XYZ file of C-alpha atoms in Angstrom:
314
model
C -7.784 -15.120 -2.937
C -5.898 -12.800 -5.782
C -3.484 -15.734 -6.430
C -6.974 -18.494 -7.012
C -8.401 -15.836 -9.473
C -5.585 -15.797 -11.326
C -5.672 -19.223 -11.727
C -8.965 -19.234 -12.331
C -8.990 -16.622 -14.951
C -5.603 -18.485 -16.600
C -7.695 -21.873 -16.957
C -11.026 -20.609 -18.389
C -8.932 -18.701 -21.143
C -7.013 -21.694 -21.790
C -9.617 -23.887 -21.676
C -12.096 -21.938 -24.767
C -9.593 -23.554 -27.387
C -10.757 -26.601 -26.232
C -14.330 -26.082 -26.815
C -13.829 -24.072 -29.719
C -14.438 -20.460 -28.345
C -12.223 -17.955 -30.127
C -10.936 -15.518 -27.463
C -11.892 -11.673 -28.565
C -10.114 -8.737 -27.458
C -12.199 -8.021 -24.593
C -11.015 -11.670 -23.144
C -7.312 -11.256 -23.873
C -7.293 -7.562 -22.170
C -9.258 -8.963 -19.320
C -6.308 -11.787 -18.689
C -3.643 -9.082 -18.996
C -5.715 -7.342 -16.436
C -5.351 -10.214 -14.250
C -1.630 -10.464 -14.628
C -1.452 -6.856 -14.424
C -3.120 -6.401 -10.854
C -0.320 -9.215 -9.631
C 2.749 -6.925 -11.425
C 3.270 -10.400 -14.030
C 4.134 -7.486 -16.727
C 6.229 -10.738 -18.776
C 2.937 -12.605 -18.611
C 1.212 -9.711 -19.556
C 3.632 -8.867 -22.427
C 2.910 -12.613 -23.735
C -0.727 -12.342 -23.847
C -0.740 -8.392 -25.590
C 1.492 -10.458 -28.089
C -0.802 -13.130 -28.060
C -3.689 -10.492 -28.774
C -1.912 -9.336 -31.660
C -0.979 -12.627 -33.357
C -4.700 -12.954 -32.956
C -4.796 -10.363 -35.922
C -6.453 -7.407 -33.413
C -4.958 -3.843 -32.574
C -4.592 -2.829 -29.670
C -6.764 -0.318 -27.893
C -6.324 2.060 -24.801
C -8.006 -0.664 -22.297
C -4.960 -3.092 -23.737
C -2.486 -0.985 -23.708
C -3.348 0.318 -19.627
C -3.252 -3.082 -18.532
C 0.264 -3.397 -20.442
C 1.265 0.388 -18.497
C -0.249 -1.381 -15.000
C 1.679 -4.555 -15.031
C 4.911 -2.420 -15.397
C 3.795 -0.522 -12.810
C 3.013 -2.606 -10.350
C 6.643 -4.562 -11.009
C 8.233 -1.250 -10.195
C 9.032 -0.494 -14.122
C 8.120 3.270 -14.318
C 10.337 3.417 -17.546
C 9.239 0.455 -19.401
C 5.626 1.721 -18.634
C 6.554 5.155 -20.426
C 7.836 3.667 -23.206
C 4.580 1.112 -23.360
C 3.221 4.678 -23.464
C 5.586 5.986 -26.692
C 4.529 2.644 -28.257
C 0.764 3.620 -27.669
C 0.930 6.755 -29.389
C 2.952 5.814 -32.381
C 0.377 3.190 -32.888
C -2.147 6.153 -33.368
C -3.571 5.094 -29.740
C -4.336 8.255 -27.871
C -3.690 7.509 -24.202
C -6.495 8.393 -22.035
C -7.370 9.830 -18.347
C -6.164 6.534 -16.562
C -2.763 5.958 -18.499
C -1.766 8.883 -17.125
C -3.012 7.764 -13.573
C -1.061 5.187 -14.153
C 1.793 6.666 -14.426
C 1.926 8.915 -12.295
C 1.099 6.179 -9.695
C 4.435 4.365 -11.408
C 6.984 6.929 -10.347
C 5.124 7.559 -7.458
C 5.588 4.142 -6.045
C 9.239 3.959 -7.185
C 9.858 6.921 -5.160
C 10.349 9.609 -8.095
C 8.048 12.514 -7.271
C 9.089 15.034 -9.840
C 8.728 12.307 -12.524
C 5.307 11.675 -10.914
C 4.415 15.683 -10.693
C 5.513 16.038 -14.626
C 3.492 13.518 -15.434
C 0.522 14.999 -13.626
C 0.927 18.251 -15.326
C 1.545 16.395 -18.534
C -2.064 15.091 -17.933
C -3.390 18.609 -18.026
C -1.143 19.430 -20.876
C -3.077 16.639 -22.916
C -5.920 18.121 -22.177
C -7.432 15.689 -19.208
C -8.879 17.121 -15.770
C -7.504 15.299 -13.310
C -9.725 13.111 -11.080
C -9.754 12.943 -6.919
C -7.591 9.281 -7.941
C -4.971 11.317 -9.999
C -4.603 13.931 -6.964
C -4.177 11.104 -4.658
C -2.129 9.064 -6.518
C 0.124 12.025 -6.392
C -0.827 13.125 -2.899
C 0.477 9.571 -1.514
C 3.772 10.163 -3.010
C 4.371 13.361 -1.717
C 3.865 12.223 1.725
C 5.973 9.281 1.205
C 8.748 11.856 1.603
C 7.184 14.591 3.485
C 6.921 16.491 0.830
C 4.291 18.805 3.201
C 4.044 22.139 1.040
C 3.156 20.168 -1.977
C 1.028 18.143 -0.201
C -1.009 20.908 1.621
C -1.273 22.345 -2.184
C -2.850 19.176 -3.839
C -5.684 19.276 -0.976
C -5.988 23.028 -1.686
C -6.481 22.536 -5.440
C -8.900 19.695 -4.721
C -10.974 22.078 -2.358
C -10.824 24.666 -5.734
C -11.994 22.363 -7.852
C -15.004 21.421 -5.888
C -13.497 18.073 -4.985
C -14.268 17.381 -1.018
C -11.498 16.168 0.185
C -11.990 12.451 1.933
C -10.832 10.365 4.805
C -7.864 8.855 2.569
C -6.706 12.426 1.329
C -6.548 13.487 4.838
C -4.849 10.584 6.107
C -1.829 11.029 3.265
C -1.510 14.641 4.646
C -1.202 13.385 8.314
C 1.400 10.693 7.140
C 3.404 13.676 5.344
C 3.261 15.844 8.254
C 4.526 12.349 10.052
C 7.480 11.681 7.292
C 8.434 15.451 7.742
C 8.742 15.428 11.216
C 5.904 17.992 11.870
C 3.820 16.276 14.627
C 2.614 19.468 16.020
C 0.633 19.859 12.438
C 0.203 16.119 12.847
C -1.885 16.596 15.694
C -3.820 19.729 15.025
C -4.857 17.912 11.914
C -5.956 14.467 13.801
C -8.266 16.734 16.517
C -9.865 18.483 13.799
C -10.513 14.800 11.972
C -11.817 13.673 14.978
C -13.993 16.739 15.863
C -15.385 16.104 12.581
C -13.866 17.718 9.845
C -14.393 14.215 8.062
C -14.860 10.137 9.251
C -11.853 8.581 10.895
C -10.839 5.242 10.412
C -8.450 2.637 11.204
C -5.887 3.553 9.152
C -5.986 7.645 10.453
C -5.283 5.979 14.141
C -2.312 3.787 12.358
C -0.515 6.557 10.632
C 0.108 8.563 13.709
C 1.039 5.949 15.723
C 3.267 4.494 13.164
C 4.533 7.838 13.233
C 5.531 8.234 16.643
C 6.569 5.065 16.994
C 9.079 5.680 14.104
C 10.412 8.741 15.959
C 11.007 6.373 19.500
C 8.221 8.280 21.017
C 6.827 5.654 23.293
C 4.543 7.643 25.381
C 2.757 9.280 22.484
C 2.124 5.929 20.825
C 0.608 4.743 24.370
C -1.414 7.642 24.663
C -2.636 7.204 21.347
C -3.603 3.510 22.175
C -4.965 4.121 25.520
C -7.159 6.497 23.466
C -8.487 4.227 20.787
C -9.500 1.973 23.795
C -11.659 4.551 24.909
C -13.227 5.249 21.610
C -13.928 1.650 21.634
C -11.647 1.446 18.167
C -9.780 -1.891 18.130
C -6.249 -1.745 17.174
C -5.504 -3.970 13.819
C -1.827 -5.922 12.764
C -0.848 -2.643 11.590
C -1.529 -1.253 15.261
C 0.216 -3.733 17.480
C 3.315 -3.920 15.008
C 4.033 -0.088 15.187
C 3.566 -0.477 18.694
C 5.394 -3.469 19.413
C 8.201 -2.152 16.889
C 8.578 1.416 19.482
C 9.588 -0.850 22.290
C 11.178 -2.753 20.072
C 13.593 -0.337 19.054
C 14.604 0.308 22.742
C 15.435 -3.323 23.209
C 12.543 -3.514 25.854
C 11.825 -7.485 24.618
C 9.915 -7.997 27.717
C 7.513 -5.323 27.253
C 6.810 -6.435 23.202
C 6.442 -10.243 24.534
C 3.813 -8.561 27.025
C 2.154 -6.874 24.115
C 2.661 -9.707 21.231
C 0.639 -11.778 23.998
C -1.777 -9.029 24.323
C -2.544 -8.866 20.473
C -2.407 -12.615 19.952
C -5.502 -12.986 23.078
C -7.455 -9.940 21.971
C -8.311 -11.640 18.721
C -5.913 -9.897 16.575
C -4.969 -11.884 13.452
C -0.730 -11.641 13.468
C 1.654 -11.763 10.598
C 4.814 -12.212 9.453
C 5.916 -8.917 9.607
C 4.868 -8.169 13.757
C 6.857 -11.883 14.011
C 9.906 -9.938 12.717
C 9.417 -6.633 14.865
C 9.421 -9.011 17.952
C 12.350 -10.866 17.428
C 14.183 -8.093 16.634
C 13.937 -6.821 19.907
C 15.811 -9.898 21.212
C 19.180 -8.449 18.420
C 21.034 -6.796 20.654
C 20.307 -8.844 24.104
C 24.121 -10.043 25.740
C 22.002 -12.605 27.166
C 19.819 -14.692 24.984
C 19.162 -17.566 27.018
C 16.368 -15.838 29.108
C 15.274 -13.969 25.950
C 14.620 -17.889 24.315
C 12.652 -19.076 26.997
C 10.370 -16.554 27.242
C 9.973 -16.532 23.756
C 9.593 -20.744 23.997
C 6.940 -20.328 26.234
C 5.102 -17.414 23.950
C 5.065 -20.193 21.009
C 3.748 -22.429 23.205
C 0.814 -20.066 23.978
C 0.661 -19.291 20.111
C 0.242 -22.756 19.279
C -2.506 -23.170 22.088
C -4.366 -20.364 20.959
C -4.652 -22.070 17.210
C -2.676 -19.079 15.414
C -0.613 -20.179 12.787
C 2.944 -20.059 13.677
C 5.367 -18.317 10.855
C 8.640 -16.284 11.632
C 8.944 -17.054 15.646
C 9.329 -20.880 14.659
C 12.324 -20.040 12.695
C 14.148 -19.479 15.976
C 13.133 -22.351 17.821
């Protein structure tokens, strides 16, 4: 759908030089948006050139949508010097180029470069928003960075900020990445008991978790439960799952479950296609492992899924 807006937005901005429309600066930043949200920071870099050959400067929305296609390419650096253009340009960078990139270095794994940044923010005189907490928030739990997490939810409970069901589900997935799944736990019973809305994604972090960590029986109980809240398990779900047993070289069990997912609905990936066959890695005797996994295709092919990584192997 992203990829058919894109071309969409590409042929309507070609196509005004045809019918004499001169593009205005609103219409170039809005196609460097486009390329931004896909990380096309070269396309975008054409079209703020483009802008400028137009005979217009610049402004903060331009310049943000220059900082969020190197962002989303996984160029912190080139986005902070997009950011040292900016200012020597007598463009003040606002709220969200910060955001930005602190979101950057967060992705790329650099926490401290995403904390000064954050700071920085404040520096320049700019409260930070619930997005710039959890932009930082997310990469702190990355890494299981727990203190520091536990701190960003405290300072948005001092500044009046409620805390959502996406700030508490980066905290559980710290506690997970730290290894702390006693504080895991305590934190998902008081979610549940209603400290705020569960969803989906609060039941896939801890059993992504677990499963991680090889512990098979947590994951099951976890599943078993979800069942009984009547929650249904997503890709995301099954793959963790499937990816536990996985890990133990138990191919028959993720065949039983990869059938399971496939028959309960379940749209499957490429990525759960991968987790099951690489349970079959480390088999001494693939012949049985083939057949059984012939016979699953068969019944993927019946049930009108679309095949992807398991016909690579057949």
């Amino acid at each position: 759908m992203q990829t058919r807006n894109l071309q969409k937005a590409e042929k309507i901005f070609f196509s005004m030089a045809t019918v004499k429309c001169i593009p205005n600066i609103c219409t170039y930043t809005a196609l460097m948006q486009a390329y931004a949200k896909k990380g096309l920071c070269i396309k975008a870099e054409e079209v703020f050139e483009a802008l400028q050959a137009a005979g217009y400067d610049p402004d903060v929305y331009s310049y943000n949508a220059l900082l969020e296609a190197y962002s989303r390419a996984g160029f912190p650096f080139a986005a902070v010097e997009v950011l040292n253009t900016m200012q020597q340009m007598n463009c003040e960078p606002d709220r969200a180029s910060f955001d930005i990139l602190i979101d950057a270095f967060g992705q790329a794994g650099l926490v401290d470069d995403a904390k000064r940044w954050f700071y920085q923010m404040k520096t320049a005189g700019f409260t930070p928003t619930l997005r710039s907490h959890m932009v930082l928030l997310c990469a702190l739990s990355k890494v299981g960075r727990v203190e520091e997490a536990e701190g960003i939810v405290l300072e948005l409970q001092r500044a009046g900020i409620k805390p959502d069901t996406f700030v508490f589900n980066s905290l559980l997935h710290a506690y997970g990445n730290a290894g702390k799944y006693t504080q895991m736990d305590e934190l998902f019973k008081v979610m549940e008991q209603g400290l705020c809305k569960t969803d989906i994604s609060t039941y896939n972090t801890v059993v992504n978790s677990y499963a991680k960590a090889g512990y098979i029986d947590k994951v099951e109980e976890i599943f078993t439960h979800m069942a009984r809240q009547k929650i249904s398990p997503d890709v995301c779900t099954w793959t963790s799952l499937i990816g536990a047993y996985a890990k133990k070289g138990q191919y028959k069990r993720c065949i039983s479950l990869y059938r399971d997912m496939i028959f309960s609905g379940c749209r499957r990936d490429e990525v759960v296609d991968k987790v099951l066959l690489s349970s079959f890695s480390k088999l001494e005797d693939a012949e049985d492992a083939l057949e059984e996994l012939d016979t699953l295709y068969k019944e993927v092919l019946k049930s009108n899924a679309n095949p992807t990584a398991l016909s690579l192997t057949l």
